[in-house]
């Protein structure tokens, strides 16, 4: 399915975020992740639990059931499953029967997020967890503020495209961010292990936004605006990252960086949940700055949400085979290639 090959939608054997830590509560909720309906709850043991969302007896949604301890009892005929998905009671008092179970998903709780492995639980690979220290989540010297969940009526890959497309900032976000001259700089794409980066750099006088963030900056400054794919479900927008440049009396001074962290979890083939955080490594006690950056991030995301929804709605009519790409699309094209390579590697296993 566009823009991937052969009807593929996303890599499956990966960690995605199932929800915020505080969404895992005694009362189960349900969510669709990678097209699978799942049940999220926190049982008596305190473990964030993700199980299949439908009862295998007559497919009653388990979210309508009752949780007791670490177990969930179906509301239709009382079939019961423990936190590992093992059936402990059959329907209407029948014995549970052999190896009856529902799918259990491996989870990892980290700071404000609960990650879920969407492949087989026994194959869950902690080594594939994205390196969240690069975007300041649960990292010394940083703060990462959760900034809500936004539902996009657009496929997962449109989000990947959008986040690796640094050019659209000067059009879609012009009302909020102006037209940063940084957007005119060439994009440098690089790969470091499983991390894909697209960067733009610029050296010049201190601009309004940098002065707002770093009032003591003198300039000239070097600014970096970039995107880092830390995992298929985690893309962070770095920027600006500001350092004093050659010609400044403070040359070499690193003022810090702000990151707009996008945790993207495919929902269905054409919808996506985006959990967002704003992180930074400067002015950590400044709650006013936090509020301003979070408000800006929400407004920017709402603009992206509108654009992505419009593109998704038009894809049925588009001849996607004749898509035109130009030099500034370099970063987004590389991101597509990378996601495709993850899917291809999965298929080859
Ligand atoms: S549908 Fe769940 S017990 Fe019958
Ligand atoms: Fe955007």
PDB file of N, CA and C in Angstrom, residues 55-127:
ATOM      1  N   UNK A  55     -13.040 -11.999  22.921  1.00  0.00           N
ATOM      2  CA  UNK A  55     -13.161 -13.325  23.526  1.00  0.00           C
ATOM      3  C   UNK A  55     -13.257 -14.364  22.401  1.00  0.00           C
ATOM      4  N   UNK A  56     -12.488 -15.448  22.495  1.00  0.00           N
ATOM      5  CA  UNK A  56     -12.487 -16.425  21.393  1.00  0.00           C
ATOM      6  C   UNK A  56     -13.745 -17.298  21.354  1.00  0.00           C
ATOM      7  N   UNK A  57     -14.592 -17.202  22.371  1.00  0.00           N
ATOM      8  CA  UNK A  57     -15.796 -18.049  22.376  1.00  0.00           C
ATOM      9  C   UNK A  57     -16.808 -17.553  21.344  1.00  0.00           C
ATOM     10  N   UNK A  58     -17.336 -16.351  21.538  1.00  0.00           N
ATOM     11  CA  UNK A  58     -18.267 -15.794  20.548  1.00  0.00           C
ATOM     12  C   UNK A  58     -17.903 -14.351  20.201  1.00  0.00           C
ATOM     13  N   UNK A  59     -16.653 -14.006  20.459  1.00  0.00           N
ATOM     14  CA  UNK A  59     -16.073 -12.725  20.012  1.00  0.00           C
ATOM     15  C   UNK A  59     -16.670 -11.490  20.680  1.00  0.00           C
ATOM     16  N   UNK A  60     -17.081 -11.658  21.901  1.00  0.00           N
ATOM     17  CA  UNK A  60     -17.513 -10.500  22.693  1.00  0.00           C
ATOM     18  C   UNK A  60     -16.272  -9.646  23.003  1.00  0.00           C
ATOM     19  N   UNK A  61     -16.366  -8.318  22.846  1.00  0.00           N
ATOM     20  CA  UNK A  61     -15.224  -7.477  23.243  1.00  0.00           C
ATOM     21  C   UNK A  61     -14.948  -7.622  24.741  1.00  0.00           C
ATOM     22  N   UNK A  62     -13.709  -7.964  25.059  1.00  0.00           N
ATOM     23  CA  UNK A  62     -13.373  -8.204  26.467  1.00  0.00           C
ATOM     24  C   UNK A  62     -13.400  -6.934  27.302  1.00  0.00           C
ATOM     25  N   UNK A  63     -13.380  -5.781  26.635  1.00  0.00           N
ATOM     26  CA  UNK A  63     -13.421  -4.534  27.402  1.00  0.00           C
ATOM     27  C   UNK A  63     -14.735  -4.415  28.180  1.00  0.00           C
ATOM     28  N   UNK A  64     -15.741  -5.162  27.745  1.00  0.00           N
ATOM     29  CA  UNK A  64     -17.026  -5.143  28.455  1.00  0.00           C
ATOM     30  C   UNK A  64     -17.006  -6.069  29.666  1.00  0.00           C
ATOM     31  N   UNK A  65     -15.915  -6.827  29.810  1.00  0.00           N
ATOM     32  CA  UNK A  65     -15.844  -7.792  30.903  1.00  0.00           C
ATOM     33  C   UNK A  65     -15.441  -7.152  32.220  1.00  0.00           C
ATOM     34  N   UNK A  66     -15.241  -8.022  33.218  1.00  0.00           N
ATOM     35  CA  UNK A  66     -14.881  -7.531  34.551  1.00  0.00           C
ATOM     36  C   UNK A  66     -13.463  -7.980  34.878  1.00  0.00           C
ATOM     37  N   UNK A  67     -12.645  -7.030  35.368  1.00  0.00           N
ATOM     38  CA  UNK A  67     -11.296  -7.392  35.793  1.00  0.00           C
ATOM     39  C   UNK A  67     -11.316  -7.709  37.278  1.00  0.00           C
ATOM     40  N   UNK A  68     -10.630  -8.757  37.623  1.00  0.00           N
ATOM     41  CA  UNK A  68     -10.507  -9.084  39.038  1.00  0.00           C
ATOM     42  C   UNK A  68      -9.089  -9.599  39.239  1.00  0.00           C
ATOM     43  N   UNK A  69      -8.325  -8.944  40.114  1.00  0.00           N
ATOM     44  CA  UNK A  69      -6.906  -9.300  40.245  1.00  0.00           C
ATOM     45  C   UNK A  69      -6.223  -9.072  38.916  1.00  0.00           C
ATOM     46  N   UNK A  70      -5.553 -10.115  38.419  1.00  0.00           N
ATOM     47  CA  UNK A  70      -4.897 -10.003  37.108  1.00  0.00           C
ATOM     48  C   UNK A  70      -5.732 -10.661  36.019  1.00  0.00           C
ATOM     49  N   UNK A  71      -6.992 -10.987  36.355  1.00  0.00           N
ATOM     50  CA  UNK A  71      -7.816 -11.736  35.397  1.00  0.00           C
ATOM     51  C   UNK A  71      -8.910 -10.872  34.792  1.00  0.00           C
ATOM     52  N   UNK A  72      -9.355 -11.332  33.638  1.00  0.00           N
ATOM     53  CA  UNK A  72     -10.454 -10.634  32.985  1.00  0.00           C
ATOM     54  C   UNK A  72     -11.532 -11.670  32.647  1.00  0.00           C
ATOM     55  N   UNK A  73     -12.775 -11.362  33.029  1.00  0.00           N
ATOM     56  CA  UNK A  73     -13.879 -12.302  32.811  1.00  0.00           C
ATOM     57  C   UNK A  73     -14.806 -11.730  31.740  1.00  0.00           C
ATOM     58  N   UNK A  74     -15.062 -12.526  30.711  1.00  0.00           N
ATOM     59  CA  UNK A  74     -15.898 -12.066  29.601  1.00  0.00           C
ATOM     60  C   UNK A  74     -17.333 -11.820  30.081  1.00  0.00           C
ATOM     61  N   UNK A  75     -17.915 -10.745  29.561  1.00  0.00           N
ATOM     62  CA  UNK A  75     -19.252 -10.343  30.006  1.00  0.00           C
ATOM     63  C   UNK A  75     -20.354 -11.230  29.426  1.00  0.00           C
ATOM     64  N   UNK A  76     -20.035 -12.035  28.393  1.00  0.00           N
ATOM     65  CA  UNK A  76     -21.108 -12.781  27.718  1.00  0.00           C
ATOM     66  C   UNK A  76     -21.391 -14.113  28.416  1.00  0.00           C
ATOM     67  N   UNK A  77     -20.347 -14.962  28.606  1.00  0.00           N
ATOM     68  CA  UNK A  77     -20.577 -16.251  29.268  1.00  0.00           C
ATOM     69  C   UNK A  77     -19.529 -16.550  30.331  1.00  0.00           C
ATOM     70  N   UNK A  78     -18.763 -15.527  30.716  1.00  0.00           N
ATOM     71  CA  UNK A  78     -17.876 -15.698  31.868  1.00  0.00           C
ATOM     72  C   UNK A  78     -16.546 -16.370  31.613  1.00  0.00           C
ATOM     73  N   UNK A  79     -16.190 -16.598  30.365  1.00  0.00           N
ATOM     74  CA  UNK A  79     -14.868 -17.185  30.103  1.00  0.00           C
ATOM     75  C   UNK A  79     -13.822 -16.244  30.713  1.00  0.00           C
ATOM     76  N   UNK A  80     -12.778 -16.816  31.330  1.00  0.00           N
ATOM     77  CA  UNK A  80     -11.848 -15.989  32.102  1.00  0.00           C
ATOM     78  C   UNK A  80     -10.406 -16.259  31.675  1.00  0.00           C
ATOM     79  N   UNK A  81      -9.620 -15.191  31.629  1.00  0.00           N
ATOM     80  CA  UNK A  81      -8.218 -15.286  31.201  1.00  0.00           C
ATOM     81  C   UNK A  81      -7.337 -14.587  32.223  1.00  0.00           C
ATOM     82  N   UNK A  82      -6.142 -15.155  32.450  1.00  0.00           N
ATOM     83  CA  UNK A  82      -5.221 -14.471  33.357  1.00  0.00           C
ATOM     84  C   UNK A  82      -4.364 -13.473  32.577  1.00  0.00           C
ATOM     85  N   UNK A  83      -3.454 -12.800  33.278  1.00  0.00           N
ATOM     86  CA  UNK A  83      -2.663 -11.736  32.661  1.00  0.00           C
ATOM     87  C   UNK A  83      -1.720 -12.227  31.575  1.00  0.00           C
ATOM     88  N   UNK A  84      -1.521 -13.554  31.506  1.00  0.00           N
ATOM     89  CA  UNK A  84      -0.708 -14.111  30.420  1.00  0.00           C
ATOM     90  C   UNK A  84      -1.586 -14.589  29.272  1.00  0.00           C
ATOM     91  N   UNK A  85      -2.891 -14.367  29.407  1.00  0.00           N
ATOM     92  CA  UNK A  85      -3.810 -14.769  28.344  1.00  0.00           C
ATOM     93  C   UNK A  85      -4.286 -16.206  28.464  1.00  0.00           C
ATOM     94  N   UNK A  86      -3.858 -16.907  29.524  1.00  0.00           N
ATOM     95  CA  UNK A  86      -4.238 -18.318  29.677  1.00  0.00           C
ATOM     96  C   UNK A  86      -5.662 -18.402  30.217  1.00  0.00           C
ATOM     97  N   UNK A  87      -6.467 -19.276  29.618  1.00  0.00           N
ATOM     98  CA  UNK A  87      -7.858 -19.432  30.042  1.00  0.00           C
ATOM     99  C   UNK A  87      -7.900 -20.185  31.368  1.00  0.00           C
ATOM    100  N   UNK A  88      -8.557 -19.596  32.354  1.00  0.00           N
ATOM    101  CA  UNK A  88      -8.655 -20.256  33.666  1.00  0.00           C
ATOM    102  C   UNK A  88     -10.069 -20.759  33.924  1.00  0.00           C
ATOM    103  N   UNK A  89     -11.010 -20.344  33.098  1.00  0.00           N
ATOM    104  CA  UNK A  89     -12.401 -20.783  33.259  1.00  0.00           C
ATOM    105  C   UNK A  89     -13.062 -20.752  31.885  1.00  0.00           C
ATOM    106  N   UNK A  90     -13.748 -21.820  31.531  1.00  0.00           N
ATOM    107  CA  UNK A  90     -14.426 -21.860  30.238  1.00  0.00           C
ATOM    108  C   UNK A  90     -15.749 -21.118  30.300  1.00  0.00           C
ATOM    109  N   UNK A  91     -16.424 -20.995  29.158  1.00  0.00           N
ATOM    110  CA  UNK A  91     -17.708 -20.294  29.150  1.00  0.00           C
ATOM    111  C   UNK A  91     -18.778 -21.066  29.914  1.00  0.00           C
ATOM    112  N   UNK A  92     -19.620 -20.353  30.602  1.00  0.00           N
ATOM    113  CA  UNK A  92     -20.745 -20.924  31.349  1.00  0.00           C
ATOM    114  C   UNK A  92     -20.302 -22.056  32.268  1.00  0.00           C
ATOM    115  N   UNK A  93     -19.135 -21.886  32.877  1.00  0.00           N
ATOM    116  CA  UNK A  93     -18.664 -22.854  33.866  1.00  0.00           C
ATOM    117  C   UNK A  93     -17.992 -24.076  33.277  1.00  0.00           C
ATOM    118  N   UNK A  94     -17.851 -24.153  31.958  1.00  0.00           N
ATOM    119  CA  UNK A  94     -17.174 -25.304  31.344  1.00  0.00           C
ATOM    120  C   UNK A  94     -15.703 -25.303  31.763  1.00  0.00           C
ATOM    121  N   UNK A  95     -15.072 -26.479  31.807  1.00  0.00           N
ATOM    122  CA  UNK A  95     -13.639 -26.495  32.128  1.00  0.00           C
ATOM    123  C   UNK A  95     -12.852 -25.727  31.061  1.00  0.00           C
ATOM    124  N   UNK A  96     -11.734 -25.129  31.444  1.00  0.00           N
ATOM    125  CA  UNK A  96     -11.019 -24.260  30.505  1.00  0.00           C
ATOM    126  C   UNK A  96     -10.545 -24.978  29.255  1.00  0.00           C
ATOM    127  N   UNK A  97     -10.187 -26.210  29.373  1.00  0.00           N
ATOM    128  CA  UNK A  97      -9.796 -26.955  28.175  1.00  0.00           C
ATOM    129  C   UNK A  97      -8.375 -26.685  27.747  1.00  0.00           C
ATOM    130  N   UNK A  98      -7.569 -27.722  27.825  1.00  0.00           N
ATOM    131  CA  UNK A  98      -6.183 -27.778  27.343  1.00  0.00           C
ATOM    132  C   UNK A  98      -5.430 -26.471  27.320  1.00  0.00           C
ATOM    133  N   UNK A  99      -5.014 -26.116  26.128  1.00  0.00           N
ATOM    134  CA  UNK A  99      -4.116 -24.969  25.979  1.00  0.00           C
ATOM    135  C   UNK A  99      -4.863 -23.726  25.516  1.00  0.00           C
ATOM    136  N   UNK A 100      -6.123 -23.609  25.910  1.00  0.00           N
ATOM    137  CA  UNK A 100      -6.898 -22.458  25.450  1.00  0.00           C
ATOM    138  C   UNK A 100      -6.298 -21.167  25.989  1.00  0.00           C
ATOM    139  N   UNK A 101      -6.069 -20.232  25.106  1.00  0.00           N
ATOM    140  CA  UNK A 101      -5.535 -18.940  25.540  1.00  0.00           C
ATOM    141  C   UNK A 101      -5.823 -17.886  24.489  1.00  0.00           C
ATOM    142  N   UNK A 102      -5.679 -16.641  24.900  1.00  0.00           N
ATOM    143  CA  UNK A 102      -5.738 -15.548  23.935  1.00  0.00           C
ATOM    144  C   UNK A 102      -4.341 -14.949  23.830  1.00  0.00           C
ATOM    145  N   UNK A 103      -4.137 -14.162  22.802  1.00  0.00           N
ATOM    146  CA  UNK A 103      -2.792 -13.627  22.582  1.00  0.00           C
ATOM    147  C   UNK A 103      -2.415 -12.642  23.689  1.00  0.00           C
ATOM    148  N   UNK A 104      -1.240 -12.848  24.227  1.00  0.00           N
ATOM    149  CA  UNK A 104      -0.663 -11.881  25.161  1.00  0.00           C
ATOM    150  C   UNK A 104       0.453 -11.165  24.427  1.00  0.00           C
ATOM    151  N   UNK A 105       0.558  -9.874  24.644  1.00  0.00           N
ATOM    152  CA  UNK A 105       1.599  -9.083  23.995  1.00  0.00           C
ATOM    153  C   UNK A 105       2.636  -8.696  25.042  1.00  0.00           C
ATOM    154  N   UNK A 106       3.914  -8.804  24.674  1.00  0.00           N
ATOM    155  CA  UNK A 106       4.975  -8.386  25.597  1.00  0.00           C
ATOM    156  C   UNK A 106       4.947  -6.868  25.741  1.00  0.00           C
ATOM    157  N   UNK A 107       5.162  -6.380  26.957  1.00  0.00           N
ATOM    158  CA  UNK A 107       5.158  -4.930  27.191  1.00  0.00           C
ATOM    159  C   UNK A 107       6.434  -4.500  27.914  1.00  0.00           C
ATOM    160  N   UNK A 108       6.768  -3.254  27.740  1.00  0.00           N
ATOM    161  CA  UNK A 108       7.880  -2.632  28.465  1.00  0.00           C
ATOM    162  C   UNK A 108       7.419  -1.240  28.874  1.00  0.00           C
ATOM    163  N   UNK A 109       7.468  -0.962  30.155  1.00  0.00           N
ATOM    164  CA  UNK A 109       7.037   0.356  30.624  1.00  0.00           C
ATOM    165  C   UNK A 109       8.281   1.206  30.830  1.00  0.00           C
ATOM    166  N   UNK A 110       8.226   2.427  30.288  1.00  0.00           N
ATOM    167  CA  UNK A 110       9.412   3.280  30.367  1.00  0.00           C
ATOM    168  C   UNK A 110       8.951   4.723  30.531  1.00  0.00           C
ATOM    169  N   UNK A 111       9.229   5.306  31.689  1.00  0.00           N
ATOM    170  CA  UNK A 111       8.766   6.673  31.933  1.00  0.00           C
ATOM    171  C   UNK A 111       7.259   6.740  31.733  1.00  0.00           C
ATOM    172  N   UNK A 112       6.784   7.703  30.956  1.00  0.00           N
ATOM    173  CA  UNK A 112       5.331   7.866  30.811  1.00  0.00           C
ATOM    174  C   UNK A 112       4.716   6.964  29.744  1.00  0.00           C
ATOM    175  N   UNK A 113       5.507   6.070  29.148  1.00  0.00           N
ATOM    176  CA  UNK A 113       5.022   5.297  28.000  1.00  0.00           C
ATOM    177  C   UNK A 113       5.033   3.798  28.272  1.00  0.00           C
ATOM    178  N   UNK A 114       4.071   3.100  27.688  1.00  0.00           N
ATOM    179  CA  UNK A 114       4.093   1.631  27.707  1.00  0.00           C
ATOM    180  C   UNK A 114       4.253   1.154  26.267  1.00  0.00           C
ATOM    181  N   UNK A 115       5.327   0.422  26.044  1.00  0.00           N
ATOM    182  CA  UNK A 115       5.628  -0.109  24.716  1.00  0.00           C
ATOM    183  C   UNK A 115       5.091  -1.525  24.612  1.00  0.00           C
ATOM    184  N   UNK A 116       4.684  -1.889  23.417  1.00  0.00           N
ATOM    185  CA  UNK A 116       4.175  -3.242  23.200  1.00  0.00           C
ATOM    186  C   UNK A 116       4.876  -3.826  21.975  1.00  0.00           C
ATOM    187  N   UNK A 117       5.233  -5.100  22.083  1.00  0.00           N
ATOM    188  CA  UNK A 117       5.851  -5.819  20.957  1.00  0.00           C
ATOM    189  C   UNK A 117       4.724  -6.456  20.173  1.00  0.00           C
ATOM    190  N   UNK A 118       4.591  -6.084  18.904  1.00  0.00           N
ATOM    191  CA  UNK A 118       3.409  -6.517  18.157  1.00  0.00           C
ATOM    192  C   UNK A 118       3.595  -7.854  17.444  1.00  0.00           C
ATOM    193  N   UNK A 119       4.804  -8.397  17.483  1.00  0.00           N
ATOM    194  CA  UNK A 119       5.000  -9.748  16.957  1.00  0.00           C
ATOM    195  C   UNK A 119       4.650 -10.760  18.040  1.00  0.00           C
ATOM    196  N   UNK A 120       5.115 -11.997  17.882  1.00  0.00           N
ATOM    197  CA  UNK A 120       4.859 -13.013  18.901  1.00  0.00           C
ATOM    198  C   UNK A 120       5.581 -12.630  20.190  1.00  0.00           C
ATOM    199  N   UNK A 121       4.873 -12.774  21.328  1.00  0.00           N
ATOM    200  CA  UNK A 121       5.436 -12.308  22.604  1.00  0.00           C
ATOM    201  C   UNK A 121       6.768 -12.994  22.915  1.00  0.00           C
ATOM    202  N   UNK A 122       6.870 -14.282  22.580  1.00  0.00           N
ATOM    203  CA  UNK A 122       8.097 -15.006  22.920  1.00  0.00           C
ATOM    204  C   UNK A 122       9.296 -14.512  22.120  1.00  0.00           C
ATOM    205  N   UNK A 123       9.015 -13.822  21.014  1.00  0.00           N
ATOM    206  CA  UNK A 123      10.113 -13.327  20.174  1.00  0.00           C
ATOM    207  C   UNK A 123      10.447 -11.871  20.493  1.00  0.00           C
ATOM    208  N   UNK A 124       9.800 -11.308  21.515  1.00  0.00           N
ATOM    209  CA  UNK A 124      10.025  -9.887  21.837  1.00  0.00           C
ATOM    210  C   UNK A 124      11.508  -9.646  22.089  1.00  0.00           C
ATOM    211  N   UNK A 125      12.035  -8.631  21.439  1.00  0.00           N
ATOM    212  CA  UNK A 125      13.474  -8.398  21.477  1.00  0.00           C
ATOM    213  C   UNK A 125      13.770  -7.039  22.126  1.00  0.00           C
ATOM    214  N   UNK A 126      14.184  -7.053  23.412  1.00  0.00           N
ATOM    215  CA  UNK A 126      14.457  -5.770  24.083  1.00  0.00           C
ATOM    216  C   UNK A 126      15.540  -4.967  23.362  1.00  0.00           C
ATOM    217  N   UNK A 127      16.417  -5.656  22.626  1.00  0.00           N
ATOM    218  CA  UNK A 127      17.487  -4.935  21.916  1.00  0.00           C
ATOM    219  C   UNK A 127      16.922  -4.037  20.818  1.00  0.00           C
TER     220      UNK A 127
END
